[in-house]
Amino acid sequence: MSRILTGIQSTNIPHLGNILGAVIPAINLSKDTHNESFLFIADLHTLTTQKNATFIKESTYAVAATWLAFGLDTNACHFYRQSKITEVCELAWYLSCFAPYPMLANAHSFKDKSSKLSEVKAGLFTYPILMAADILLYDAHKVPVGKDQLQHIEITRDIAQSINQHYNKPIFTIPDAVLENNVMVVPGIDGQKMSKSYNNFIDIFLPEKELKKVIMSIQTDSTPIEAPKNADTCLVFQLYKLLAVTNKTEELKNKYEAGGFGYGHVKTELYELILTKFEQQRKTFHQLISNKSALENLLKDGENKTKLVAQQKIKYLRDIIGY
């Protein structure tokens, strides 16, 4: 059985890109009985960019509610908040005592901001160490990641191998990155990759009027209504195609090519598709968010189960180190 581990930071409500690219694929992996899945909310990592306590707490609940709204079976996996498994911080310290400075200095997460060192916090510099602890604490075999995270998996592997060699024991499982070539790249409303950083995302859980306003703001060209249009170059069509069944996509493409069909019409079709496709998920999400005590109980159950695994690993490691 393979252990699969993946996490999502609690930086606001997961947007459509997060859902299609991370949430749904991870839930599908958790349904495979050959896998043991560890799915977590990376709320400790969130502190590197967000310091507002209320925002972090509410975002954490929103991420949990999103996983659950899309059908995550918490009985079939380990589902938890990173911050509640405090053993991860202890392990991060142990790992940091084996991680060479140049390795961390070369990490993209640090180098991208190293031109303004006065603004770089130690947490950002040691970000790869905490990520390594997330993975190694549970002896994960496979870690689904995007291309931007591959370097962090290599750092994790290097640290684990270094410790294994130092103690001459297979203390840690050496994880493999799982890079899915067919992972959806979801465009934002401005044509760039959908991202909270670019503020170009679609929050499918918004109230209907607010959601429609966002959909209507998707960038399009100035081709007049009566003229034929190229669906393949239209952002609205690209988003529609990610969500719709094939025959509906073809019907819409024919409308583009026939003319007499404006971008306002297609935006309305995308809006209605989102409401229809995610009707149950929207309903479940809001039910969960409005009942934090039930959401908290689900998270605590997962954390109690996960903590047993973490405690066992830390006890084993302490014995080896000499504590």
mmCIF file of C-alpha atoms in Angstrom:
data_model
loop_
_atom_site.group_PDB
_atom_site.id
_atom_site.type_symbol
_atom_site.label_atom_id
_atom_site.label_comp_id
_atom_site.label_asym_id
_atom_site.label_seq_id
_atom_site.Cartn_x
_atom_site.Cartn_y
_atom_site.Cartn_z
ATOM 1 C CA MET A 1 0.000 0.000 0.000
ATOM 2 C CA SER A 2 1.297 3.459 -0.944
ATOM 3 C CA ARG A 3 0.982 6.437 1.332
ATOM 4 C CA ILE A 4 -0.107 9.566 -0.540
ATOM 5 C CA LEU A 5 0.274 13.013 1.038
ATOM 6 C CA THR A 6 -0.918 16.387 -0.169
ATOM 7 C CA GLY A 7 -1.937 19.648 1.448
ATOM 8 C CA ILE A 8 -3.576 22.977 0.669
ATOM 9 C CA GLN A 9 -2.706 26.241 2.403
ATOM 10 C CA SER A 10 -5.476 28.053 4.238
ATOM 11 C CA THR A 11 -5.254 31.261 2.240
ATOM 12 C CA ASN A 12 -8.950 31.983 1.679
ATOM 13 C CA ILE A 13 -11.602 29.771 0.081
ATOM 14 C CA PRO A 14 -10.182 27.370 -2.541
ATOM 15 C CA HIS A 15 -10.971 28.712 -6.000
ATOM 16 C CA LEU A 16 -12.026 26.836 -9.122
ATOM 17 C CA GLY A 17 -8.400 26.188 -10.119
ATOM 18 C CA ASN A 18 -7.611 24.676 -6.702
ATOM 19 C CA ILE A 19 -10.696 22.485 -6.889
ATOM 20 C CA LEU A 20 -10.053 21.121 -10.381
ATOM 21 C CA GLY A 21 -6.274 20.882 -10.040
ATOM 22 C CA ALA A 22 -5.840 19.667 -6.460
ATOM 23 C CA VAL A 23 -8.987 18.900 -4.464
ATOM 24 C CA ILE A 24 -10.794 16.571 -6.875
ATOM 25 C CA PRO A 25 -7.634 14.649 -7.951
ATOM 26 C CA ALA A 26 -6.644 14.100 -4.305
ATOM 27 C CA ILE A 27 -10.112 12.858 -3.385
ATOM 28 C CA ASN A 28 -9.981 10.443 -6.313
ATOM 29 C CA LEU A 29 -6.634 9.116 -5.063
ATOM 30 C CA SER A 30 -8.104 8.623 -1.597
ATOM 31 C CA LYS A 31 -10.805 6.381 -3.054
ATOM 32 C CA ASP A 32 -8.204 3.905 -4.311
ATOM 33 C CA THR A 33 -8.026 1.108 -1.747
ATOM 34 C CA HIS A 34 -4.365 0.591 -2.664
ATOM 35 C CA ASN A 35 -3.587 4.039 -1.237
ATOM 36 C CA GLU A 36 -3.461 5.384 2.307
ATOM 37 C CA SER A 37 -4.048 9.111 1.975
ATOM 38 C CA PHE A 38 -2.897 11.932 4.243
ATOM 39 C CA LEU A 39 -4.741 15.095 3.224
ATOM 40 C CA PHE A 40 -4.088 18.179 5.296
ATOM 41 C CA ILE A 41 -4.687 21.886 5.630
ATOM 42 C CA ALA A 42 -1.278 23.583 5.663
ATOM 43 C CA ASP A 43 -2.171 26.327 8.132
ATOM 44 C CA LEU A 44 1.386 26.586 9.520
ATOM 45 C CA HIS A 45 2.718 27.344 6.042
ATOM 46 C CA THR A 46 0.039 30.027 5.723
ATOM 47 C CA LEU A 47 1.766 32.089 8.419
ATOM 48 C CA THR A 48 4.638 32.879 6.027
ATOM 49 C CA THR A 49 2.306 35.129 4.016
ATOM 50 C CA GLN A 50 -0.693 35.844 6.233
ATOM 51 C CA LYS A 51 -0.588 37.124 9.818
ATOM 52 C CA ASN A 52 -4.280 37.841 10.453
ATOM 53 C CA ALA A 53 -5.517 35.297 13.010
ATOM 54 C CA THR A 54 -9.209 35.545 12.096
ATOM 55 C CA PHE A 55 -8.427 35.182 8.394
ATOM 56 C CA ILE A 56 -6.294 32.078 8.969
ATOM 57 C CA LYS A 57 -8.936 30.446 11.163
ATOM 58 C CA GLU A 58 -11.821 31.155 8.791
ATOM 59 C CA SER A 59 -9.765 30.133 5.756
ATOM 60 C CA THR A 60 -8.877 26.864 7.473
ATOM 61 C CA TYR A 61 -12.551 26.065 7.968
ATOM 62 C CA ALA A 62 -13.262 27.068 4.356
ATOM 63 C CA VAL A 63 -10.599 24.685 3.025
ATOM 64 C CA ALA A 64 -11.955 21.861 5.190
ATOM 65 C CA ALA A 65 -15.508 22.547 4.052
ATOM 66 C CA THR A 66 -14.395 22.483 0.406
ATOM 67 C CA TRP A 67 -12.741 19.055 0.740
ATOM 68 C CA LEU A 68 -15.867 17.711 2.428
ATOM 69 C CA ALA A 69 -18.303 19.363 0.017
ATOM 70 C CA PHE A 70 -16.614 17.548 -2.866
ATOM 71 C CA GLY A 71 -17.128 14.171 -1.255
ATOM 72 C CA LEU A 72 -14.025 13.461 0.819
ATOM 73 C CA ASP A 73 -14.645 10.379 2.968
ATOM 74 C CA THR A 74 -12.814 11.175 6.191
ATOM 75 C CA ASN A 75 -13.088 7.534 7.275
ATOM 76 C CA ALA A 76 -11.029 6.471 4.259
ATOM 77 C CA CYS A 77 -8.093 8.830 4.866
ATOM 78 C CA HIS A 78 -6.222 10.949 7.402
ATOM 79 C CA PHE A 79 -7.700 14.455 7.245
ATOM 80 C CA TYR A 80 -6.205 17.062 9.555
ATOM 81 C CA ARG A 81 -4.921 20.548 10.269
ATOM 82 C CA GLN A 82 -1.158 20.747 10.112
ATOM 83 C CA SER A 83 -0.997 22.935 13.232
ATOM 84 C CA LYS A 84 -2.780 20.349 15.378
ATOM 85 C CA ILE A 85 -0.090 17.724 14.802
ATOM 86 C CA THR A 86 2.632 19.475 16.779
ATOM 87 C CA GLU A 87 5.071 16.625 16.158
ATOM 88 C CA VAL A 88 5.660 18.155 12.723
ATOM 89 C CA CYS A 89 7.397 21.125 14.364
ATOM 90 C CA GLU A 90 9.614 18.854 16.448
ATOM 91 C CA LEU A 91 10.581 16.909 13.357
ATOM 92 C CA ALA A 92 11.255 20.146 11.473
ATOM 93 C CA TRP A 93 13.867 21.049 14.096
ATOM 94 C CA TYR A 94 15.589 17.683 13.766
ATOM 95 C CA LEU A 95 15.644 18.019 9.991
ATOM 96 C CA SER A 96 16.994 21.564 10.169
ATOM 97 C CA CYS A 97 20.034 20.245 12.048
ATOM 98 C CA PHE A 98 20.920 18.129 9.011
ATOM 99 C CA ALA A 99 19.994 20.583 6.238
ATOM 100 C CA PRO A 100 22.958 22.552 4.820
ATOM 101 C CA TYR A 101 22.566 26.293 4.491
ATOM 102 C CA PRO A 102 23.309 26.416 0.712
ATOM 103 C CA MET A 103 20.453 23.976 0.067
ATOM 104 C CA LEU A 104 17.947 26.337 1.655
ATOM 105 C CA ALA A 105 19.549 29.422 0.149
ATOM 106 C CA ASN A 106 19.025 27.914 -3.318
ATOM 107 C CA ALA A 107 15.352 27.130 -2.748
ATOM 108 C CA HIS A 108 13.102 29.063 -5.127
ATOM 109 C CA SER A 109 10.779 30.038 -2.292
ATOM 110 C CA PHE A 110 13.690 32.017 -0.781
ATOM 111 C CA LYS A 111 15.630 33.098 -3.879
ATOM 112 C CA ASP A 112 12.593 34.736 -5.451
ATOM 113 C CA LYS A 113 12.480 37.170 -2.526
ATOM 114 C CA SER A 114 16.167 37.340 -1.592
ATOM 115 C CA SER A 115 16.664 40.700 -3.331
ATOM 116 C CA LYS A 116 14.933 42.275 -0.316
ATOM 117 C CA LEU A 117 16.448 40.338 2.560
ATOM 118 C CA SER A 118 15.113 42.755 5.167
ATOM 119 C CA GLU A 119 11.622 41.553 4.290
ATOM 120 C CA VAL A 120 12.472 37.834 4.370
ATOM 121 C CA LYS A 121 11.430 36.079 7.567
ATOM 122 C CA ALA A 122 13.154 32.957 8.890
ATOM 123 C CA GLY A 123 9.936 31.012 8.340
ATOM 124 C CA LEU A 124 10.153 31.608 4.603
ATOM 125 C CA PHE A 125 13.806 30.558 4.560
ATOM 126 C CA THR A 126 13.021 27.298 6.386
ATOM 127 C CA TYR A 127 9.768 26.686 4.499
ATOM 128 C CA PRO A 128 11.262 23.627 2.700
ATOM 129 C CA ILE A 129 12.209 22.113 6.072
ATOM 130 C CA LEU A 130 8.620 22.252 7.334
ATOM 131 C CA MET A 131 7.415 20.821 4.048
ATOM 132 C CA ALA A 132 9.936 17.992 4.396
ATOM 133 C CA ALA A 133 8.649 17.343 7.922
ATOM 134 C CA ASP A 134 5.076 17.180 6.595
ATOM 135 C CA ILE A 135 6.135 14.390 4.262
ATOM 136 C CA LEU A 136 8.671 12.442 6.317
ATOM 137 C CA LEU A 137 6.603 12.375 9.508
ATOM 138 C CA TYR A 138 4.191 9.981 7.819
ATOM 139 C CA ASP A 139 6.678 8.106 5.616
ATOM 140 C CA ALA A 140 4.769 9.191 2.528
ATOM 141 C CA HIS A 141 5.693 7.309 -0.636
ATOM 142 C CA LYS A 142 4.122 9.695 -3.152
ATOM 143 C CA VAL A 143 3.534 13.439 -3.067
ATOM 144 C CA PRO A 144 1.408 14.950 -5.874
ATOM 145 C CA VAL A 145 2.876 18.366 -6.706
ATOM 146 C CA GLY A 146 3.010 21.000 -9.385
ATOM 147 C CA LYS A 147 6.238 21.791 -11.206
ATOM 148 C CA ASP A 148 6.930 24.697 -8.852
ATOM 149 C CA GLN A 149 7.155 22.270 -5.909
ATOM 150 C CA LEU A 150 9.494 19.704 -7.441
ATOM 151 C CA GLN A 151 12.555 21.325 -5.895
ATOM 152 C CA HIS A 152 11.046 21.000 -2.418
ATOM 153 C CA ILE A 153 10.580 17.268 -2.924
ATOM 154 C CA GLU A 154 14.223 16.982 -3.962
ATOM 155 C CA ILE A 155 15.228 18.827 -0.788
ATOM 156 C CA THR A 156 13.089 16.426 1.240
ATOM 157 C CA ARG A 157 14.718 13.434 -0.421
ATOM 158 C CA ASP A 158 18.233 14.826 0.153
ATOM 159 C CA ILE A 159 17.625 15.466 3.852
ATOM 160 C CA ALA A 160 16.034 12.050 4.387
ATOM 161 C CA GLN A 161 18.888 10.274 2.620
ATOM 162 C CA SER A 162 21.444 12.243 4.641
ATOM 163 C CA ILE A 163 19.851 11.209 7.945
ATOM 164 C CA ASN A 164 19.459 7.597 6.848
ATOM 165 C CA GLN A 165 23.137 7.486 5.922
ATOM 166 C CA HIS A 166 24.275 9.205 9.112
ATOM 167 C CA TYR A 167 22.542 6.681 11.365
ATOM 168 C CA ASN A 168 22.970 3.816 8.917
ATOM 169 C CA LYS A 169 19.279 2.979 9.224
ATOM 170 C CA PRO A 170 16.255 3.340 6.905
ATOM 171 C CA ILE A 171 14.710 5.887 9.279
ATOM 172 C CA PHE A 172 12.722 7.720 6.630
ATOM 173 C CA THR A 173 10.946 6.562 3.502
ATOM 174 C CA ILE A 174 12.363 8.403 0.482
ATOM 175 C CA PRO A 175 9.342 10.036 -1.176
ATOM 176 C CA ASP A 176 8.689 10.393 -4.880
ATOM 177 C CA ALA A 177 7.058 13.412 -6.470
ATOM 178 C CA VAL A 178 4.003 12.631 -8.549
ATOM 179 C CA LEU A 179 3.822 15.147 -11.364
ATOM 180 C CA GLU A 180 0.627 14.671 -13.308
ATOM 181 C CA ASN A 181 1.139 15.876 -16.876
ATOM 182 C CA ASN A 182 -2.603 16.020 -17.432
ATOM 183 C CA VAL A 183 -3.378 18.169 -14.385
ATOM 184 C CA MET A 184 -5.750 20.932 -15.392
ATOM 185 C CA VAL A 185 -4.216 24.363 -15.843
ATOM 186 C CA VAL A 186 -7.177 26.592 -15.124
ATOM 187 C CA PRO A 187 -7.057 30.121 -16.574
ATOM 188 C CA GLY A 188 -8.146 33.049 -14.455
ATOM 189 C CA ILE A 189 -10.547 35.769 -15.508
ATOM 190 C CA ASP A 190 -7.631 37.757 -16.973
ATOM 191 C CA GLY A 191 -6.044 34.909 -18.957
ATOM 192 C CA GLN A 192 -3.186 34.210 -16.544
ATOM 193 C CA LYS A 193 -3.160 31.040 -14.463
ATOM 194 C CA MET A 194 -5.927 31.307 -11.873
ATOM 195 C CA SER A 195 -4.338 32.423 -8.615
ATOM 196 C CA LYS A 196 -5.204 34.247 -5.415
ATOM 197 C CA SER A 197 -1.957 36.185 -5.881
ATOM 198 C CA TYR A 198 -3.262 37.641 -9.152
ATOM 199 C CA ASN A 199 -6.773 38.168 -7.751
ATOM 200 C CA ASN A 200 -8.124 36.622 -10.957
ATOM 201 C CA PHE A 201 -9.942 33.647 -9.461
ATOM 202 C CA ILE A 202 -13.488 32.308 -9.483
ATOM 203 C CA ASP A 203 -14.947 31.410 -6.091
ATOM 204 C CA ILE A 204 -17.745 28.967 -6.919
ATOM 205 C CA PHE A 205 -19.230 29.337 -3.424
ATOM 206 C CA LEU A 206 -20.088 33.023 -3.793
ATOM 207 C CA PRO A 207 -23.740 34.130 -3.565
ATOM 208 C CA GLU A 208 -25.352 33.955 -7.000
ATOM 209 C CA LYS A 209 -25.300 37.701 -7.724
ATOM 210 C CA GLU A 210 -21.644 38.040 -6.722
ATOM 211 C CA LEU A 211 -20.668 34.962 -8.705
ATOM 212 C CA LYS A 212 -22.421 36.314 -11.798
ATOM 213 C CA LYS A 213 -20.564 39.615 -11.443
ATOM 214 C CA VAL A 214 -17.223 37.770 -11.415
ATOM 215 C CA ILE A 215 -18.160 35.651 -14.453
ATOM 216 C CA MET A 216 -19.278 38.732 -16.364
ATOM 217 C CA SER A 217 -15.870 40.344 -15.702
ATOM 218 C CA ILE A 218 -13.933 37.647 -17.616
ATOM 219 C CA GLN A 219 -11.816 39.342 -20.286
ATOM 220 C CA THR A 220 -12.973 38.999 -23.899
ATOM 221 C CA ASP A 221 -12.202 40.800 -27.161
ATOM 222 C CA SER A 222 -14.360 43.373 -28.944
ATOM 223 C CA THR A 223 -15.782 41.145 -31.701
ATOM 224 C CA PRO A 224 -19.404 42.290 -32.289
ATOM 225 C CA ILE A 225 -22.332 40.007 -31.465
ATOM 226 C CA GLU A 226 -23.287 39.332 -35.078
ATOM 227 C CA ALA A 227 -19.789 38.221 -36.135
ATOM 228 C CA PRO A 228 -18.535 34.603 -35.941
ATOM 229 C CA LYS A 229 -16.014 34.013 -33.154
ATOM 230 C CA ASN A 230 -13.132 31.672 -32.414
ATOM 231 C CA ALA A 231 -14.151 29.654 -29.359
ATOM 232 C CA ASP A 232 -10.666 28.208 -28.868
ATOM 233 C CA THR A 233 -9.160 31.639 -28.152
ATOM 234 C CA CYS A 234 -11.933 32.703 -25.782
ATOM 235 C CA LEU A 235 -11.278 32.496 -22.014
ATOM 236 C CA VAL A 236 -14.943 31.903 -21.276
ATOM 237 C CA PHE A 237 -15.045 28.899 -23.602
ATOM 238 C CA GLN A 238 -11.824 27.495 -22.118
ATOM 239 C CA LEU A 239 -13.406 27.549 -18.669
ATOM 240 C CA TYR A 240 -16.681 26.143 -19.959
ATOM 241 C CA LYS A 241 -14.855 23.265 -21.655
ATOM 242 C CA LEU A 242 -13.214 22.260 -18.362
ATOM 243 C CA LEU A 243 -16.604 21.797 -16.743
ATOM 244 C CA ALA A 244 -19.075 20.722 -19.413
ATOM 245 C CA VAL A 245 -19.696 17.350 -21.052
ATOM 246 C CA THR A 246 -18.404 17.009 -24.614
ATOM 247 C CA ASN A 247 -21.690 17.341 -26.464
ATOM 248 C CA LYS A 248 -22.544 20.585 -24.658
ATOM 249 C CA THR A 249 -19.094 21.940 -25.464
ATOM 250 C CA GLU A 250 -19.608 21.186 -29.155
ATOM 251 C CA GLU A 251 -23.027 22.839 -29.125
ATOM 252 C CA LEU A 252 -21.549 25.980 -27.640
ATOM 253 C CA LYS A 253 -18.675 25.996 -30.128
ATOM 254 C CA ASN A 254 -21.164 25.863 -32.988
ATOM 255 C CA LYS A 255 -22.909 28.942 -31.592
ATOM 256 C CA TYR A 256 -19.595 30.826 -31.591
ATOM 257 C CA GLU A 257 -18.935 29.968 -35.226
ATOM 258 C CA ALA A 258 -22.463 30.753 -36.410
ATOM 259 C CA GLY A 259 -22.414 34.363 -35.232
ATOM 260 C CA GLY A 260 -25.267 36.246 -33.601
ATOM 261 C CA PHE A 261 -23.995 34.984 -30.240
ATOM 262 C CA GLY A 262 -22.281 37.474 -27.944
ATOM 263 C CA TYR A 263 -19.808 37.080 -25.112
ATOM 264 C CA GLY A 264 -22.520 38.095 -22.661
ATOM 265 C CA HIS A 265 -24.502 35.041 -23.768
ATOM 266 C CA VAL A 266 -21.610 32.641 -23.268
ATOM 267 C CA LYS A 267 -20.765 34.139 -19.886
ATOM 268 C CA THR A 268 -24.338 33.506 -18.849
ATOM 269 C CA GLU A 269 -24.030 29.893 -20.014
ATOM 270 C CA LEU A 270 -20.836 29.458 -17.963
ATOM 271 C CA TYR A 271 -22.499 31.015 -14.925
ATOM 272 C CA GLU A 272 -25.511 28.696 -15.220
ATOM 273 C CA LEU A 273 -23.240 25.683 -15.753
ATOM 274 C CA ILE A 274 -21.340 26.435 -12.535
ATOM 275 C CA LEU A 275 -24.569 26.800 -10.574
ATOM 276 C CA THR A 276 -25.902 23.520 -11.975
ATOM 277 C CA LYS A 277 -22.715 21.463 -11.835
ATOM 278 C CA PHE A 278 -21.804 22.516 -8.315
ATOM 279 C CA GLU A 279 -25.295 22.879 -6.869
ATOM 280 C CA GLN A 280 -24.837 20.172 -4.232
ATOM 281 C CA GLN A 281 -21.272 21.219 -3.383
ATOM 282 C CA ARG A 282 -22.371 24.832 -2.867
ATOM 283 C CA LYS A 283 -25.188 23.717 -0.609
ATOM 284 C CA THR A 284 -22.976 21.380 1.445
ATOM 285 C CA PHE A 285 -20.207 23.975 1.752
ATOM 286 C CA HIS A 286 -22.533 26.589 3.225
ATOM 287 C CA GLN A 287 -24.137 24.056 5.570
ATOM 288 C CA LEU A 288 -20.706 23.139 6.918
ATOM 289 C CA ILE A 289 -19.504 26.740 7.245
ATOM 290 C CA SER A 290 -22.631 27.634 9.177
ATOM 291 C CA ASN A 291 -22.082 24.721 11.589
ATOM 292 C CA LYS A 292 -18.495 25.135 12.764
ATOM 293 C CA SER A 293 -18.946 22.764 15.708
ATOM 294 C CA ALA A 294 -19.745 19.852 13.380
ATOM 295 C CA LEU A 295 -16.832 20.812 11.139
ATOM 296 C CA GLU A 296 -14.556 21.018 14.175
ATOM 297 C CA ASN A 297 -15.604 17.552 15.322
ATOM 298 C CA LEU A 298 -14.812 16.052 11.925
ATOM 299 C CA LEU A 299 -11.387 17.674 11.932
ATOM 300 C CA LYS A 300 -10.634 16.548 15.494
ATOM 301 C CA ASP A 301 -11.525 12.958 14.650
ATOM 302 C CA GLY A 302 -9.055 13.025 11.767
ATOM 303 C CA GLU A 303 -6.401 14.692 13.891
ATOM 304 C CA ASN A 304 -6.699 12.144 16.674
ATOM 305 C CA LYS A 305 -6.163 9.356 14.144
ATOM 306 C CA THR A 306 -3.272 11.150 12.466
ATOM 307 C CA LYS A 307 -1.567 12.055 15.734
ATOM 308 C CA LEU A 308 -1.118 8.389 16.584
ATOM 309 C CA VAL A 309 0.963 7.928 13.433
ATOM 310 C CA ALA A 310 2.976 11.069 14.150
ATOM 311 C CA GLN A 311 3.659 10.151 17.783
ATOM 312 C CA GLN A 312 4.895 6.711 16.821
ATOM 313 C CA LYS A 313 7.332 8.184 14.290
ATOM 314 C CA ILE A 314 8.655 10.817 16.703
ATOM 315 C CA LYS A 315 9.137 8.259 19.484
ATOM 316 C CA TYR A 316 11.135 6.060 17.100
ATOM 317 C CA LEU A 317 13.236 9.026 15.972
ATOM 318 C CA ARG A 318 13.881 10.270 19.526
ATOM 319 C CA ASP A 319 15.235 6.859 20.502
ATOM 320 C CA ILE A 320 17.649 6.925 17.560
ATOM 321 C CA ILE A 321 18.848 10.486 18.192
ATOM 322 C CA GLY A 322 19.338 9.827 21.909
ATOM 323 C CA TYR A 323 16.485 11.716 23.593
#
